[in-house]
Coordinates of C-alpha atoms in Angstrom, one line a residue:
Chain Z
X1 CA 22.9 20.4 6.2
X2 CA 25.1 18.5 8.1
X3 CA 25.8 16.0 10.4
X4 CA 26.4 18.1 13.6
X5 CA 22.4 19.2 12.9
X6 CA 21.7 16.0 13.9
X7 CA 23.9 15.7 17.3
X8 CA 23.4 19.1 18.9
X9 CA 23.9 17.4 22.5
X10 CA 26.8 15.7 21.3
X11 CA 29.8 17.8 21.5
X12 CA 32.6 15.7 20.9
X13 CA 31.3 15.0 16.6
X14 CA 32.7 17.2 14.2
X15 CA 31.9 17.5 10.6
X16 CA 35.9 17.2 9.5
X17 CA 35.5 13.2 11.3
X18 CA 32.7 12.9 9.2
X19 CA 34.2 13.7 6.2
X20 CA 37.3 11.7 6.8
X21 CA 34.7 8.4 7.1
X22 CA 33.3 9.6 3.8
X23 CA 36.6 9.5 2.2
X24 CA 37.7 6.0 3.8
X25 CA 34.2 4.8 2.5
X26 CA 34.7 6.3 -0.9
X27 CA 38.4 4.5 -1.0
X28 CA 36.9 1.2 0.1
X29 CA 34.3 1.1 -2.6
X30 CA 37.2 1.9 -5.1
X31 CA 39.4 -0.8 -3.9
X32 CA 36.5 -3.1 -4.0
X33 CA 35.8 -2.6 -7.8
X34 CA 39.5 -3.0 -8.5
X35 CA 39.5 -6.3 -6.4
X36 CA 36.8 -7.5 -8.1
X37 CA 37.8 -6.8 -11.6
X38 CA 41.2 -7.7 -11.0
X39 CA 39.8 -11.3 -9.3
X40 CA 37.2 -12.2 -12.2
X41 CA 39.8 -11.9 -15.0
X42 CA 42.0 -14.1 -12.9
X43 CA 39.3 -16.6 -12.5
X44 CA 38.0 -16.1 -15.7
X45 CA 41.2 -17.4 -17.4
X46 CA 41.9 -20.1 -15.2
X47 CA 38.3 -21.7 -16.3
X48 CA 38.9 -20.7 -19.7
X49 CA 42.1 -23.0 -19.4
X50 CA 40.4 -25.8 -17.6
X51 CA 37.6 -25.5 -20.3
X52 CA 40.2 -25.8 -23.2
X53 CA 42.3 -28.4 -21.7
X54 CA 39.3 -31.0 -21.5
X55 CA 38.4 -30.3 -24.9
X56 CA 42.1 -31.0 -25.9
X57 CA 41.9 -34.4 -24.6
X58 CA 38.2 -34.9 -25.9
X59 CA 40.3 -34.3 -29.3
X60 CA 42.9 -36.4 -28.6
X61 CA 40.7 -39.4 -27.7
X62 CA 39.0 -38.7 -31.3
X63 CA 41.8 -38.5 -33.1
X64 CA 43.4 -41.8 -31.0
X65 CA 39.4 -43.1 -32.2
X66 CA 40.7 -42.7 -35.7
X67 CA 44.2 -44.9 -35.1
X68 CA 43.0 -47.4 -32.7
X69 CA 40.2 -49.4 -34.6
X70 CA 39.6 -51.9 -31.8
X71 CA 38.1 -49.7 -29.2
X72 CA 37.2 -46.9 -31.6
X73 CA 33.5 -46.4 -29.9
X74 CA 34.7 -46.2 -26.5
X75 CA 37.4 -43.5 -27.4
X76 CA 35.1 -41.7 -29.6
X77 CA 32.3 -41.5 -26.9
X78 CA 35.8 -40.2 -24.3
X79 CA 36.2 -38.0 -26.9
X80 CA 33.0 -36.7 -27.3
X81 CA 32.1 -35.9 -23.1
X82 CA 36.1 -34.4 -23.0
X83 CA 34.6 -31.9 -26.0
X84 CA 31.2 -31.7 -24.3
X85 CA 32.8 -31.0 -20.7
X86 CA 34.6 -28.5 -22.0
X87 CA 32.0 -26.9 -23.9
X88 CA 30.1 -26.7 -20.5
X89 CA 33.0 -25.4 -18.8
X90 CA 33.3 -22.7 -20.9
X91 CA 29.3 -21.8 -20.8
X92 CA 29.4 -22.1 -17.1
X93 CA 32.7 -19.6 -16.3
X94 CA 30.9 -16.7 -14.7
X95 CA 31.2 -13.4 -16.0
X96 CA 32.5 -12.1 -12.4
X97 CA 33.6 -14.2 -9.4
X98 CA 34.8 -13.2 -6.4
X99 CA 36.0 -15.3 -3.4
X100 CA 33.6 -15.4 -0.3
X101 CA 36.8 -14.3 1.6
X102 CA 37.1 -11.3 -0.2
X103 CA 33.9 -10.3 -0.4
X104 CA 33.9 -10.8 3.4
X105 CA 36.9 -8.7 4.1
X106 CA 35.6 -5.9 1.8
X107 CA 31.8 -5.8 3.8
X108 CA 33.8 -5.7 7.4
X109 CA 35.4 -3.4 6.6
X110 CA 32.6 -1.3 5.0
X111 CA 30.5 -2.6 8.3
X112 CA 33.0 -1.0 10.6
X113 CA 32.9 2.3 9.3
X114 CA 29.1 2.4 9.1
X115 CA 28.4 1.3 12.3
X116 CA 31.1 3.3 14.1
X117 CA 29.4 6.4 11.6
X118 CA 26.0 5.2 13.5
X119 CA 27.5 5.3 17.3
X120 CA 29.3 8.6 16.6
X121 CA 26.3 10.3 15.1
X122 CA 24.5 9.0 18.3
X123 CA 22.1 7.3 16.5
X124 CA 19.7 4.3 17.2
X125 CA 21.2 0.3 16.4
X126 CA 17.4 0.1 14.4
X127 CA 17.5 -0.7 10.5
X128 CA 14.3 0.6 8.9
X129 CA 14.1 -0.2 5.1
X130 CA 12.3 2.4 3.5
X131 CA 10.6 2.3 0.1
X132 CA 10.5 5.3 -2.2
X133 CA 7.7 6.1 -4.2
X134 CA 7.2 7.8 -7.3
X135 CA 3.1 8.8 -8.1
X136 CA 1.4 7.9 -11.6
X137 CA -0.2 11.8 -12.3
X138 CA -3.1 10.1 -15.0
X139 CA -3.6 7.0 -12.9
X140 CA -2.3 8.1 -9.4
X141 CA -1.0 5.0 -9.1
X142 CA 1.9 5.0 -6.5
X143 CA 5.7 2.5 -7.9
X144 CA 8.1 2.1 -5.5
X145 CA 11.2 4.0 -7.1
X146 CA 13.9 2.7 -4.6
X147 CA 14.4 1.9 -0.9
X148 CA 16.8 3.4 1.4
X149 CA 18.4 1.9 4.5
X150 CA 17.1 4.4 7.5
X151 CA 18.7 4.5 10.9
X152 CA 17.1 7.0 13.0
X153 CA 18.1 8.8 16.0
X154 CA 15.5 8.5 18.6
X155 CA 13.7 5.6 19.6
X156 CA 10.6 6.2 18.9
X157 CA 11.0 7.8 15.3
X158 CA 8.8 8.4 12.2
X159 CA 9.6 7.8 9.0
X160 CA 10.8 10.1 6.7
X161 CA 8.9 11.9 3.8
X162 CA 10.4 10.6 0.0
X163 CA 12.1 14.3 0.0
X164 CA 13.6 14.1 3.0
X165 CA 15.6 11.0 2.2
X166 CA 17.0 12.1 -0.6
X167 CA 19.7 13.3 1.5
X168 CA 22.3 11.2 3.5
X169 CA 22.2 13.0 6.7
X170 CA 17.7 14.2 7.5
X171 CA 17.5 16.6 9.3
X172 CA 14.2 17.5 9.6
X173 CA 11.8 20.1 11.9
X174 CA 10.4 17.2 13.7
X175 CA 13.2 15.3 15.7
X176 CA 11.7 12.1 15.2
X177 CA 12.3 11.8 11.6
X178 CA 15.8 12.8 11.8
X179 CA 18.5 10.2 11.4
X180 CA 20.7 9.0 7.9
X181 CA 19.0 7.4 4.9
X182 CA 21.6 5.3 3.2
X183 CA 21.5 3.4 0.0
X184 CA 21.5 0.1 1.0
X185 CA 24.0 -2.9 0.1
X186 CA 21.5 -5.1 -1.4
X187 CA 20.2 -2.0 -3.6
X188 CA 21.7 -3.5 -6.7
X189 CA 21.2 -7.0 -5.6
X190 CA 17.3 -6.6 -5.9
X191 CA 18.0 -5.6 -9.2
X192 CA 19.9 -8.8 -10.4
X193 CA 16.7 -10.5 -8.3
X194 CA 14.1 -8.8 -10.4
X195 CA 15.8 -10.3 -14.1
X196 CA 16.2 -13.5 -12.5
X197 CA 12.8 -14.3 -10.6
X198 CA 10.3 -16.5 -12.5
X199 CA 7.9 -14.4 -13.9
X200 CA 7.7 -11.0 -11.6
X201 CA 8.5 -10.6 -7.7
X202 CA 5.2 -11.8 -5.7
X203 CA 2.8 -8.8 -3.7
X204 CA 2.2 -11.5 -1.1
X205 CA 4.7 -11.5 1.5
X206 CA 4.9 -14.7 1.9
X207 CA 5.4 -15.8 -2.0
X208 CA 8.3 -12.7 -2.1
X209 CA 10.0 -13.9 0.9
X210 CA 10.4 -17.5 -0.8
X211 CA 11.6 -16.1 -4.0
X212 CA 14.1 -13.9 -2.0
X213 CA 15.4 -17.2 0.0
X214 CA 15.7 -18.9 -3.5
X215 CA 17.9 -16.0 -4.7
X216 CA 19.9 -15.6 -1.6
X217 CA 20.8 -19.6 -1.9
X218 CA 20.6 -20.3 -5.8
X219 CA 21.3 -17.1 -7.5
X220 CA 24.1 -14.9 -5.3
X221 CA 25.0 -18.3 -3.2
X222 CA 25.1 -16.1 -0.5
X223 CA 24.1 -18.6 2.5
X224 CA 23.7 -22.1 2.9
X225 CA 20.1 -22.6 3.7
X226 CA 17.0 -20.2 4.3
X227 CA 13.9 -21.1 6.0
X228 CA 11.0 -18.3 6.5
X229 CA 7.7 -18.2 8.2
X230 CA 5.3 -14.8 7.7
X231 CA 2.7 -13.6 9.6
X232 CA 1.2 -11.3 6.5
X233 CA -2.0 -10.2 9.1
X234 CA 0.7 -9.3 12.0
X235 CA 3.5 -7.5 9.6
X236 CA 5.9 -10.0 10.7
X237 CA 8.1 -12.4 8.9
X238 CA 10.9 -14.4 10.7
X239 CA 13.9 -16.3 8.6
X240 CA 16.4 -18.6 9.9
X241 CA 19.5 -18.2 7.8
X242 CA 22.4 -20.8 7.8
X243 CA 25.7 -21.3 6.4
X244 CA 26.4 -17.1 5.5
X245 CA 29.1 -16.4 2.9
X246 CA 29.7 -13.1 4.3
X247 CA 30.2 -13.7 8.3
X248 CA 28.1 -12.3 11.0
X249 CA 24.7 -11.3 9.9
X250 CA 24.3 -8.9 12.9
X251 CA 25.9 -6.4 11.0
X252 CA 24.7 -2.7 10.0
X253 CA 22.8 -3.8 6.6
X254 CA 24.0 -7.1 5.8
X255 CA 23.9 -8.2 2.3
X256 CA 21.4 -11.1 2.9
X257 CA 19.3 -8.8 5.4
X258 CA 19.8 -6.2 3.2
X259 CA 17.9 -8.0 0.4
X260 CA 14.9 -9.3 2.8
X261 CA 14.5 -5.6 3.8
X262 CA 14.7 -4.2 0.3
X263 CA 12.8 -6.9 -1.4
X264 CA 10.0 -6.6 1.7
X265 CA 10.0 -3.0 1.4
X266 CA 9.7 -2.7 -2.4
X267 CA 6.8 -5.4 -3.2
X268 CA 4.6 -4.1 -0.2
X269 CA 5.4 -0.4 -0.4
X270 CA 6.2 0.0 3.3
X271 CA 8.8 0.3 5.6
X272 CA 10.4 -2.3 7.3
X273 CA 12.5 -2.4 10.2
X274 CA 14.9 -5.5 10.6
X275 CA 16.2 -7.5 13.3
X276 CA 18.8 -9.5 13.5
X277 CA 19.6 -12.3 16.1
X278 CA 21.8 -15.2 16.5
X279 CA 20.3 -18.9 16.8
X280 CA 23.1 -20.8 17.9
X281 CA 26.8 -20.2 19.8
X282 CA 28.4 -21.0 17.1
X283 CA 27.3 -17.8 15.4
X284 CA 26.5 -19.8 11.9
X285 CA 22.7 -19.9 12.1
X286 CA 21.0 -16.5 12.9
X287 CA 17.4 -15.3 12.6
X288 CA 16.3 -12.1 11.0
X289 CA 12.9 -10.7 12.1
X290 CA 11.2 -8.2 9.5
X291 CA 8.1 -5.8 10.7
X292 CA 6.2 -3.6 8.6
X293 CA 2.9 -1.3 9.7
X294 CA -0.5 -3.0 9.1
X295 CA -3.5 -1.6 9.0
X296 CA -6.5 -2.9 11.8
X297 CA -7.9 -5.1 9.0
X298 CA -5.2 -6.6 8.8
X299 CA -3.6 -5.6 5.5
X300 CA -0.3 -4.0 5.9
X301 CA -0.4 -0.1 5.8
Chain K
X1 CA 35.3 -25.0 -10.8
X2 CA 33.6 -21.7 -10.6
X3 CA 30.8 -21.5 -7.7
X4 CA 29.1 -24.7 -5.8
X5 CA 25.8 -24.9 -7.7
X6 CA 27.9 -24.8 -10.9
X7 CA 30.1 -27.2 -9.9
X8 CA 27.8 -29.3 -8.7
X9 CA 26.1 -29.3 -12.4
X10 CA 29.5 -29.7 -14.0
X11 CA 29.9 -32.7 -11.9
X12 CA 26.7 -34.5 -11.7
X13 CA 26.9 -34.4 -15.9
X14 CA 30.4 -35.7 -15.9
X15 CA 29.8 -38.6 -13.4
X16 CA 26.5 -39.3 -15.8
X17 CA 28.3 -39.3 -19.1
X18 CA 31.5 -41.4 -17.8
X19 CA 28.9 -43.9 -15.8
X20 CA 27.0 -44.3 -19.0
X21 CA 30.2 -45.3 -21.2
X22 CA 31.1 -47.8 -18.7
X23 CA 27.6 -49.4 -18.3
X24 CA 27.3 -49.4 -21.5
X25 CA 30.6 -51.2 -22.1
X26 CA 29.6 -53.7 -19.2
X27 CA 26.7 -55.1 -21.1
X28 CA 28.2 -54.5 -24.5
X29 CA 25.9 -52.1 -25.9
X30 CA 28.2 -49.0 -26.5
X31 CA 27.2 -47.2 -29.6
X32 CA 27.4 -43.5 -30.1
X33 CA 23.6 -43.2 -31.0
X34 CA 22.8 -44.6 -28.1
X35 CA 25.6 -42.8 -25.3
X36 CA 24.5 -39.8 -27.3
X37 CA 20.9 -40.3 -26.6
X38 CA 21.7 -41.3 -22.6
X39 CA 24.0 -38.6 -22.2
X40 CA 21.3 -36.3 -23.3
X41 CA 18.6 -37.4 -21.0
X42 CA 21.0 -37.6 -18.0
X43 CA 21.9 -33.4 -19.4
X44 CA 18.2 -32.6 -19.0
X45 CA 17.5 -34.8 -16.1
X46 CA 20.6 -32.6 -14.1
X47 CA 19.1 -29.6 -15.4
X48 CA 16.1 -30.3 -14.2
X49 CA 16.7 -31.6 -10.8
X50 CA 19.1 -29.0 -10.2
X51 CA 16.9 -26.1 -10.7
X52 CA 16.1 -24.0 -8.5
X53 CA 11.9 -23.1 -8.0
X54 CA 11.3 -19.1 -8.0
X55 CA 14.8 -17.9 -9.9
X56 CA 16.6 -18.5 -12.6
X57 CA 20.5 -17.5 -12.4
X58 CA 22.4 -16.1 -15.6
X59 CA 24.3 -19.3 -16.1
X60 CA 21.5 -21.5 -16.5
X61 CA 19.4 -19.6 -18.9
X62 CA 22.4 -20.0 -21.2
X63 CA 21.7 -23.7 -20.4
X64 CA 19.2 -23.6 -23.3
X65 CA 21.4 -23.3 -26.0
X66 CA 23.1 -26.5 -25.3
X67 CA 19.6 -28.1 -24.6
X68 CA 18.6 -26.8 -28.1
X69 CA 22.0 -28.3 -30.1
X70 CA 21.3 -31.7 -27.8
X71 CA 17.5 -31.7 -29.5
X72 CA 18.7 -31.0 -32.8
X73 CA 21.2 -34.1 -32.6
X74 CA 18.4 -36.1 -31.5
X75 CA 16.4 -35.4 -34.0
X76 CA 19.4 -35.9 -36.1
X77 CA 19.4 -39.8 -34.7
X78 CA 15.9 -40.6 -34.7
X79 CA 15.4 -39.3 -38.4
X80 CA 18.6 -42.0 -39.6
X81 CA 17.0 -44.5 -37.4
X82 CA 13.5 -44.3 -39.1
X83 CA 15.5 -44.5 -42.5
X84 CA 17.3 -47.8 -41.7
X85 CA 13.9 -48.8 -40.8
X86 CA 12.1 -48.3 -43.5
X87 CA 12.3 -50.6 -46.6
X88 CA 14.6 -49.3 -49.5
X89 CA 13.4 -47.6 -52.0
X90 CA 10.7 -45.6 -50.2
X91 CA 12.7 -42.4 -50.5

């Protein structure tokens, strides 16, 4: 299997240009754990010095407390918020941090390969985040396992069968299901969503799509503001996003589109194809339209 | 300091904590029960208004820890206060 299966009529792709994207891909994500590492013990000992310095002048205030009788209770309380601030400082250094900036410069990159890997395979500009799923065999109950990022290469495709997207590149018998299945950016992201959601991600669309705006501007601080309306009957949720970390949302699989897509896909157990459009000239404000199937009554499918 | 929601915890304590030692000065009331038991409500008042709805980040679940230590020390204060209270002798 390969990826000139998939682009018989395209003469000019070969499988060696393929593989060299691989390998840029597979550097990138190297140099992007490095970064990060090398960025969060930077970080990490520059709070760790902020946090001991105010608890070094909390002390000296109490010891000055000790000296100076006359103004003993105001130098004593100094003390005590120097100590406390500190203290605080040291609870709130985050275990890894990493610079919007660099974040940013990392994802272009990454987004620049992918989508040059999409217009060389010939494939559509369509995101379709598909769930997954793993049966129960006593209660055949169906989980959602994970979701890959599927970019297809007609129009009017199908989605793939679970099997089928285990591999990068589908090639299946029926041209409409063929395309790439990635893993997508916010993959890992859901996770860190799932330990920090109040109680467990919400079925309803609506209630998920709140708790995934929440995360995207409390938990991963990824954008300023999130504002969402869903149409649960209609498959259909639209979100205005302002104020992204990363740049341009109208990238191939976005962090913060990424998780909407993921998080949809996961909690309804259908595919969801994304859109992505800008609101504004300045290109600060965009809006991201999710669809998933529904059935005639009005549930999704 | 760190990211914005952080810093905007770390800050909104400090401004409390300072504000309270210098009202408290102003009207000549500055005792360490008392900025200890102000600085504690203005802690979980921050917490609390700073919190987000549906998640709950990392950093702020180790919030707790220092909410629990801040109880104990008020516990700490009102238990001495009920014994200058009460006549001697009783205990």
């Amino acid at each position: 299997m390969s990826a000139s299966d998939l682009v018989d009529d395209v003469d000019d792709v070969e499988v060696p240009e393929a593989d060299r994207l691989r390998g840029e891909l597979e550097t990138l994500r190297e140099e992007n754990e490095r970064l990060r590492a090398e960025y969060a013990r930077a970080k990490q000992s520059q709070y760790r010095r902020s946090a001991a310095t105010l608890a070094a002048i909390g002390v000296l205030a109490l010891l000055a407390g000790v000296v100076v009788a006359d103004a003993r209770t105001v130098l004593f309380a100094l003390g005590g918020t120097g100590v406390f601030l500190g203290v605080l400082t040291y609870f709130l250094t985050p275990e890894r941090f990493i610079s919007a900036s660099v974040g940013e410069a990392v994802y272009a990159s990454f987004a620049e390969n992918e989508s040059k890997a999409i217009a060389e395979l010939g494939l559509e500009s369509e995101w379709v985040y598909v769930p997954r799923t793993d049966s129960d065999r006593e209660t055949s109950a169906k989980s959602v396992t994970d979701v890959r990022l599927f970019v297809p290469q007609h129009a009017e495709y199908d989605v793939p069968a679970d099997d089928e997207l285990s591999n990068r590149f589908v090639v299946a018998d029926n041209g409409r299901r063929r395309g790439i299945a990635l893993q997508p950016t916010a993959a890992d992201l859901y996770t860190a969503f799932e330990q920090a959601v109040t109680g467990e991600p919400d079925e309803d669309p609506a209630a998920v799509m709140a708790q995934l705006g929440d995360a995207l501007v409390e938990q991963f601080e990824l954008v300023g503001s999130v504002d969402s309306e869903v149409d649960s009957a209609a498959g259909h949720a639209s979100v205005r996003v302002d104020g992204s970390a990363l740049g341009r949302l109208d990238r191939v699989d976005h962090p913060v589109t990424s998780l909407l897509g993921v998080g949809l896909a996961t909690v309804s157990g259908r595919s969801v194809s994304v859109e992505v459009a800008p609101a504004d000239d300045a290109g600060t404000e965009y809006v991201v339209s999710c669809s998933w199937p529904v059935e005639d009554g009005g549930d999704a499918v | 300091m760190t990211t914005a929601r952080r810093q905007r915890f770390f800050l909104g304590q400090a401004i409390w904590m300072l504000g309270t030692i210098v009202v408290l000065t102003l009207l000549s009331s500055l005792s360490l029960d008392v900025f200890f038991v102000v600085s504690l409500i203005g802690f979980l008042v921050v917490v609390e208004l700073t919190a987000p709805f549906n998640v709950t980040p990392q950093w702020r679940r180790r919030l707790k820890w220092i909410v629990l230590v801040g109880l104990v020390g008020f516990g700490y204060v009102v238990i001495r206060r009920i014994l200058s209270i009460l006549p001697p002798g009783i205990f």
